[in-house]
Coordinates of C-alpha atoms in Angstrom, one line a residue:
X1 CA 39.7 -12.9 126.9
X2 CA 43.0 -13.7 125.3
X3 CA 46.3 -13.8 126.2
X4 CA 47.2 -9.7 125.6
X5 CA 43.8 -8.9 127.3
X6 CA 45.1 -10.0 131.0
X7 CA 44.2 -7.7 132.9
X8 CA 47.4 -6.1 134.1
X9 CA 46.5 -6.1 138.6
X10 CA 44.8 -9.3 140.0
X11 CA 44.0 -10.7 143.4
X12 CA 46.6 -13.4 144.1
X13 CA 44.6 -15.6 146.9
X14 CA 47.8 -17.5 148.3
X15 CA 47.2 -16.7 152.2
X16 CA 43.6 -15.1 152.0
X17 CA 41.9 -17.0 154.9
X18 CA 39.4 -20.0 153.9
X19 CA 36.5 -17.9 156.3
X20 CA 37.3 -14.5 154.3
X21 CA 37.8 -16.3 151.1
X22 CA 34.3 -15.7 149.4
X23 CA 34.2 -12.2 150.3
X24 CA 37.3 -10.9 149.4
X25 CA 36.6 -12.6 146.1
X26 CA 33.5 -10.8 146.2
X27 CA 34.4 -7.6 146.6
X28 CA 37.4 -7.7 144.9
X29 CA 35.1 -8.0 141.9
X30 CA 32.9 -5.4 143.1
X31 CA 35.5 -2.7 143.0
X32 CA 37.1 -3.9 139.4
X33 CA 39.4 -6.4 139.9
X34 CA 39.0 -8.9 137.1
X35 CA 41.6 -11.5 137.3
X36 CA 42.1 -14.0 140.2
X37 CA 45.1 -16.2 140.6
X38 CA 44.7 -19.4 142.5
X39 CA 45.7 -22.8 143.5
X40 CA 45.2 -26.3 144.9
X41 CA 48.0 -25.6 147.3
X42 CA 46.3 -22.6 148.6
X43 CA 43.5 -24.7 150.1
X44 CA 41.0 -22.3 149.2
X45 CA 39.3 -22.7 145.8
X46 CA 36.2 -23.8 146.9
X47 CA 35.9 -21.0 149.0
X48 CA 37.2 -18.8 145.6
X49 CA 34.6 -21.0 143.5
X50 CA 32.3 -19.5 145.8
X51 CA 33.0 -15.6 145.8
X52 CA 32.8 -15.8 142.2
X53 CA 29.6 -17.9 142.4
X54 CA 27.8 -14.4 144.4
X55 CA 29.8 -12.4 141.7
X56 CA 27.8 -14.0 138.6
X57 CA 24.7 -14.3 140.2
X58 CA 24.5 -11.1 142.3
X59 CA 26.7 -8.5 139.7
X60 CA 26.3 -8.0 135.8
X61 CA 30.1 -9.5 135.3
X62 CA 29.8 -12.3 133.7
X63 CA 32.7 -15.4 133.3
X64 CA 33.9 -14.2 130.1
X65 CA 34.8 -10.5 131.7
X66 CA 37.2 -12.6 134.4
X67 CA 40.4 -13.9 133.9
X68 CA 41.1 -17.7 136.4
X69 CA 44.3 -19.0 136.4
X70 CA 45.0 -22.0 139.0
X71 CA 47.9 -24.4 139.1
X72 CA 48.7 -28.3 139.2
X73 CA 50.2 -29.1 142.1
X74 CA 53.6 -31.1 142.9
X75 CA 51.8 -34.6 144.0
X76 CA 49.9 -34.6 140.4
X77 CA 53.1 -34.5 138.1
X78 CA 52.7 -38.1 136.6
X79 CA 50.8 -37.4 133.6
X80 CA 47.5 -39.9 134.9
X81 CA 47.0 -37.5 137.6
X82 CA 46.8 -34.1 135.6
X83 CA 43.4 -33.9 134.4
X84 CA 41.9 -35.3 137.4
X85 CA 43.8 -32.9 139.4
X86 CA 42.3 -30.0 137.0
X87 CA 38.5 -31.4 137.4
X88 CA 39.0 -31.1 141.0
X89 CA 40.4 -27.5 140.9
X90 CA 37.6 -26.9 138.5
X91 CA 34.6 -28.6 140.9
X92 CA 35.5 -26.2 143.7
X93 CA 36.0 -23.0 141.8
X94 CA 32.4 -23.8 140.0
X95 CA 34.0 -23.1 136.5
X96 CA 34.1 -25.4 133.4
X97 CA 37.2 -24.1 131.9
X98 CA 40.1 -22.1 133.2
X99 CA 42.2 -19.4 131.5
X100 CA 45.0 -20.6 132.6
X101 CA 46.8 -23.5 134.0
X102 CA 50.0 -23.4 135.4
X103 CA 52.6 -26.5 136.8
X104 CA 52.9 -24.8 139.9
X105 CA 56.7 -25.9 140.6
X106 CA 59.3 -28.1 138.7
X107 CA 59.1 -30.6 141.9
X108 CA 57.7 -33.6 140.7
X109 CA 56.1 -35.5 144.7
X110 CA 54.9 -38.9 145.2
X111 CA 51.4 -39.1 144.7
X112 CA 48.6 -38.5 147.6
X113 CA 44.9 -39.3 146.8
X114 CA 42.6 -36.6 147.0
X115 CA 40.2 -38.8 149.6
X116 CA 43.9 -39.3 151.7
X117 CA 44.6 -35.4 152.2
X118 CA 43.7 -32.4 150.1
X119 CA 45.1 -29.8 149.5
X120 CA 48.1 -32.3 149.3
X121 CA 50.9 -30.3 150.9
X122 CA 54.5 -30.9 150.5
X123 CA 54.9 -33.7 153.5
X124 CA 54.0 -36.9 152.3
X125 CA 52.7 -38.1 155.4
X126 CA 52.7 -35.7 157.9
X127 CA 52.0 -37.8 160.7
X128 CA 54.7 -39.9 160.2
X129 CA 57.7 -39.7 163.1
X130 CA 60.0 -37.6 160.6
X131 CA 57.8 -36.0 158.2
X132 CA 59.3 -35.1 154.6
X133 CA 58.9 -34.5 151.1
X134 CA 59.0 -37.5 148.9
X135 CA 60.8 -36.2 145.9
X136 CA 59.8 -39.3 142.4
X137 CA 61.3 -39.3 139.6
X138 CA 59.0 -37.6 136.5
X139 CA 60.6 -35.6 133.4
X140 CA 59.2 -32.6 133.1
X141 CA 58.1 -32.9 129.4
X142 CA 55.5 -35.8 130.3
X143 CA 53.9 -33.7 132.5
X144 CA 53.7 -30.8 130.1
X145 CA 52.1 -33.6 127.7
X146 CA 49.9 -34.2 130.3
X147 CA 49.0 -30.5 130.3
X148 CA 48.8 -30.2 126.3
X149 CA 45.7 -32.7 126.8
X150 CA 44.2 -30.3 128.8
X151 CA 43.4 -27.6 126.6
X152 CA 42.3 -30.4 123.6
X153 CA 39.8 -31.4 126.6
X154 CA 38.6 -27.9 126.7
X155 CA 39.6 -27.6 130.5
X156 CA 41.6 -24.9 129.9
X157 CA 42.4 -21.8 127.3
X158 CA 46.3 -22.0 127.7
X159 CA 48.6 -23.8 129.8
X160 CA 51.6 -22.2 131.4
X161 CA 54.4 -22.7 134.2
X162 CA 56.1 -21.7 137.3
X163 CA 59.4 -21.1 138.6
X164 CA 61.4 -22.0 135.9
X165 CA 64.8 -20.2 134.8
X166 CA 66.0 -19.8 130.8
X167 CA 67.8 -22.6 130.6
X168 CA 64.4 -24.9 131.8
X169 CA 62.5 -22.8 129.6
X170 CA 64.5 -23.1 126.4
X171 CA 64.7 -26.9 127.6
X172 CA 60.8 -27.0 127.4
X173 CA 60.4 -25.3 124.6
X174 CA 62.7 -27.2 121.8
X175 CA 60.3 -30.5 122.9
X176 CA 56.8 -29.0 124.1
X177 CA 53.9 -29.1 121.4
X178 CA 52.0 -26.3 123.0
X179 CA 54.2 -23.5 124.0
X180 CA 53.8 -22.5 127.6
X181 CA 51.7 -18.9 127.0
X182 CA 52.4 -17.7 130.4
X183 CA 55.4 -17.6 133.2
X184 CA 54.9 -17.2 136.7
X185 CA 57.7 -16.3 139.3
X186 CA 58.8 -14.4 142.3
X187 CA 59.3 -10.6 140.7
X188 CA 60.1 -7.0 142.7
X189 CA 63.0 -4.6 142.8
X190 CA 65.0 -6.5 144.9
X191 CA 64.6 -9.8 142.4
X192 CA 64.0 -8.2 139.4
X193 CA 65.3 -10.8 137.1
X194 CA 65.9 -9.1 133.7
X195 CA 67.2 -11.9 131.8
X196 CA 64.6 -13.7 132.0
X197 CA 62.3 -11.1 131.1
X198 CA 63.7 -10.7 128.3
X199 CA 63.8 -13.7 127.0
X200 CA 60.4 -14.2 127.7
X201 CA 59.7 -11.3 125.5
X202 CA 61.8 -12.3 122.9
X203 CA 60.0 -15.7 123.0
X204 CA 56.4 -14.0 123.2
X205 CA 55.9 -15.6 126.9
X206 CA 53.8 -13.2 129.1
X207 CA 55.1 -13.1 132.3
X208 CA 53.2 -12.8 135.9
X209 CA 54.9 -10.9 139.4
X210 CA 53.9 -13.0 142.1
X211 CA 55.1 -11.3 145.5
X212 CA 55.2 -7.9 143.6
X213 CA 55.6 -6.1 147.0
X214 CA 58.5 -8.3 148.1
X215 CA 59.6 -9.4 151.9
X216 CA 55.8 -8.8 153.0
X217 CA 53.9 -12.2 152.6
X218 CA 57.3 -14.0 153.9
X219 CA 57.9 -12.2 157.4
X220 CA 55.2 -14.4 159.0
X221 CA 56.3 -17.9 157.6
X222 CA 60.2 -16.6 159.0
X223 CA 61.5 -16.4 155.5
X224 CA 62.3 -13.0 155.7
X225 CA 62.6 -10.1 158.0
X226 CA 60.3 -7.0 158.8
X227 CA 63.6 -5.1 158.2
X228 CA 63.7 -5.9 154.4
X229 CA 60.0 -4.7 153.6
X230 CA 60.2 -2.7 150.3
X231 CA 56.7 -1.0 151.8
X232 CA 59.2 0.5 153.9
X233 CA 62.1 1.4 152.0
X234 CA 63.2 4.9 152.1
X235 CA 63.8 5.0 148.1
X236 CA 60.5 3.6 147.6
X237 CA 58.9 5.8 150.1
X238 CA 60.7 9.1 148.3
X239 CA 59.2 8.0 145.3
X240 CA 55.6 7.2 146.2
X241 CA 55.8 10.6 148.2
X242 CA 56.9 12.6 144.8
X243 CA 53.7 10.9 142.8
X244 CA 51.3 11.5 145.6
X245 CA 50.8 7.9 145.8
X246 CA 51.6 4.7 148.5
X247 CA 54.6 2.4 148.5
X248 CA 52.4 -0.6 147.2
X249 CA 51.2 1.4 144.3
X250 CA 55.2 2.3 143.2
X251 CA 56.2 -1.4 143.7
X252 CA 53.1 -2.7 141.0
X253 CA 53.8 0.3 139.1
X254 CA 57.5 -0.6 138.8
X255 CA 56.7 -4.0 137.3
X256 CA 53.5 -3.3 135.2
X257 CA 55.7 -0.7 133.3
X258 CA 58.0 -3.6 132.8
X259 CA 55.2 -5.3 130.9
X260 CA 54.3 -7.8 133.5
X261 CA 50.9 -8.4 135.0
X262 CA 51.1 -8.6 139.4
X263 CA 49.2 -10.5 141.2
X264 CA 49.4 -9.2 145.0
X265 CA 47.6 -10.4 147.9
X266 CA 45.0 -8.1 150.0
X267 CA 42.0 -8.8 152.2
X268 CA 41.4 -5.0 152.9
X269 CA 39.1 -2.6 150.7
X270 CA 41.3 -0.1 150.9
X271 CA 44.6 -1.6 150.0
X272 CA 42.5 -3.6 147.2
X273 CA 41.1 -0.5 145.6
X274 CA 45.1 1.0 145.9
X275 CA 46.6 -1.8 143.9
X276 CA 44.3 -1.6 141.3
X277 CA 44.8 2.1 140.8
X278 CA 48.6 1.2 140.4
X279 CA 47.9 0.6 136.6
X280 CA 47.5 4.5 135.8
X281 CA 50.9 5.5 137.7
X282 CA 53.6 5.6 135.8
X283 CA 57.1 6.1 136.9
X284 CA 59.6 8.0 135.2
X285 CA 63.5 7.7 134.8
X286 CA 64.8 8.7 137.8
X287 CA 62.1 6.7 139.8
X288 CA 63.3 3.6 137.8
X289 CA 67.4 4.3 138.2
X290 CA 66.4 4.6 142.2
X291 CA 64.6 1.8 142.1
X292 CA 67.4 -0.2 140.3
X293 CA 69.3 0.2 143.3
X294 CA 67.6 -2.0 145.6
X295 CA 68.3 -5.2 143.3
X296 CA 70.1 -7.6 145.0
X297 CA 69.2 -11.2 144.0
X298 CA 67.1 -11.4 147.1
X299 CA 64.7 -14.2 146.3
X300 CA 62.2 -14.7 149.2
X301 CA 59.9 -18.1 148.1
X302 CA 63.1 -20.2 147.1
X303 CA 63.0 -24.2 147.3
X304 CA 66.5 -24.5 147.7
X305 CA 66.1 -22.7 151.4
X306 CA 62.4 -23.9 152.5
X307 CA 62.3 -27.5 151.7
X308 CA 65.3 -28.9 153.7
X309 CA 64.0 -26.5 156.9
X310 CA 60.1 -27.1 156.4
X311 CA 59.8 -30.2 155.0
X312 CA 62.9 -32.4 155.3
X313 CA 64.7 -32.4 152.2
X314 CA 67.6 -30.3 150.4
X315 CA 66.0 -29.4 146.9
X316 CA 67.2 -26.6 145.0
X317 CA 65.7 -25.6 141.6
X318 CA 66.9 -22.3 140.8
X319 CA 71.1 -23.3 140.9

């Protein structure tokens, strides 16, 4: 499957609980879905190895027809630690290459063994009497090299990153080898971040919506309110009401039409089979002027706000 073949809706599995894990996976498949985001962090790929274990065996989709992207997390920056990071991601999601591998965050964290505590979290020691984060010092560049290696290993088809802004991206690109085929970040009408859109299309970087629908997967973890739910929004509302259609469907409409792929979360049937359908809906210009409206710079998964509350230290990356 290459790059331009992604298919446009995925499961993201960030949050889908580890007991659920398999059959979501499962029958997400079932009903179409063909591309499954994941990652160490998310402390479920084994169970996501397994859903997609039943999905080969028991279903005539084979690997080739899906699209597995996963992500090297922040404890596994120094370049020694890459590929065994990506073996381990690979072991639990039974695969022998990815599609894609992203650097999940430009936070490079001490280094904790995978036999000491995985997934590794951000605390480096969470038992200790004031847990933190243990921010090291690693250029980003020698982890990309890392990464490069990958692909020559044949552990993954393209490489790509996270939470980066233009000027880290134009930084990466006048000293990478391979170019980064794929950027990942926080994406919805109230963060709709045009720039960098468009320089990733001018640079021929696809781009990825995670959090397509917004406030929703952040009102539980208190980093945002039930109050700001686009889901709920009157504009949006209006509009999904016009097209015969729901909220979630006009949110992944909005940014498919903006030639990005989304990658929302769901554990139900119905809302599963809903965001796939969002792919035929397409929005017109006085759906997009209304939802234009609602931008605000309202960024929901931000390291400069969560780190110093959660985890103990200041560490902005987006200022």
């Amino acid at each position: 499957m290459s790059l331009a073949e992604i298919p446009a809706v995925g499961l993201g599995t960030w949050k889908i609980p580890n007991a659920s894990t398999a059959d979501v996976v499962f029958k997400a498949a079932s009903l179409g879905y063909r591309h499954f985001d994941c990652a160490c962090d998310y402390g479920n790929e084994a169970e996501v190895g397994d859903g997609l274990a039943r999905v080969f065996t028991e279903t005539a989709v084979a690997r080739d027809d899906i699209w597995v992207t996963s992500k090297l997390w922040n404890t596994f920056h120094e370049p020694q630690h890459v590929r065994p990071a990506i073996e381990r991601t690979l072991s639990d999601l039974k695969l022998k290459k990815l599609d894609l591998y992203h650097v999940h965050f430009p936070i490079a964290l001490k280094y904790v063994a995978p036999e000491t505590r995985y997934p590794p979290e951000w605390n480096h020691d969470p038992n200790a009497p004031e847990p933190r984060m243990e921010p090291i010092d690693v250029p980003y560049i020698d982890t990309w090299r890392a990464m490069e290696e990958l692909i020559k290993a044949g552990l993954t088809e393209r490489i790509g990153v996270c939470n980066l802004g233009v000027s880290q991206l134009r930084d990466l690109l006048t000293q990478c080898r391979v170019r980064p085929a794929n950027l990942q970040i926080e994406l919805h009408p109230r963060l709709p971040q045009d720039k960098l859109l468009r320089f990733c299309r001018d640079e021929g970087i696809a781009v990825t919506a995670f959090s397509p629908l917004g406030a929703t997967s952040y009102v539980g973890l208190g980093m945002a309110t039930a109050e700001e739910s686009l889901l709920s929004d009157p504009a949006v509302g209006a509009i999904a009401d016009k097209h015969g259609r729901t909220p979630a469907q006009v949110l992944l409409a909005w940014g498919l039409g903006r030639g990005t792929s989304a990658i929302p979360m769901s554990t139900d049937a119905t809302h599963l089979a809903e965001n796939l359908a969002a792919a035929d809906l397409n929005l017109d210009a006085e759906d997009a002027a209304a939802l234009a409206g609602l931008a605000s710079d309202r960024r929901y998964n931000d390291p400069g706000v969560f780190c110093e509350a959660a985890f103990g230290r200041f560490y902005p990356i987006f200022d």
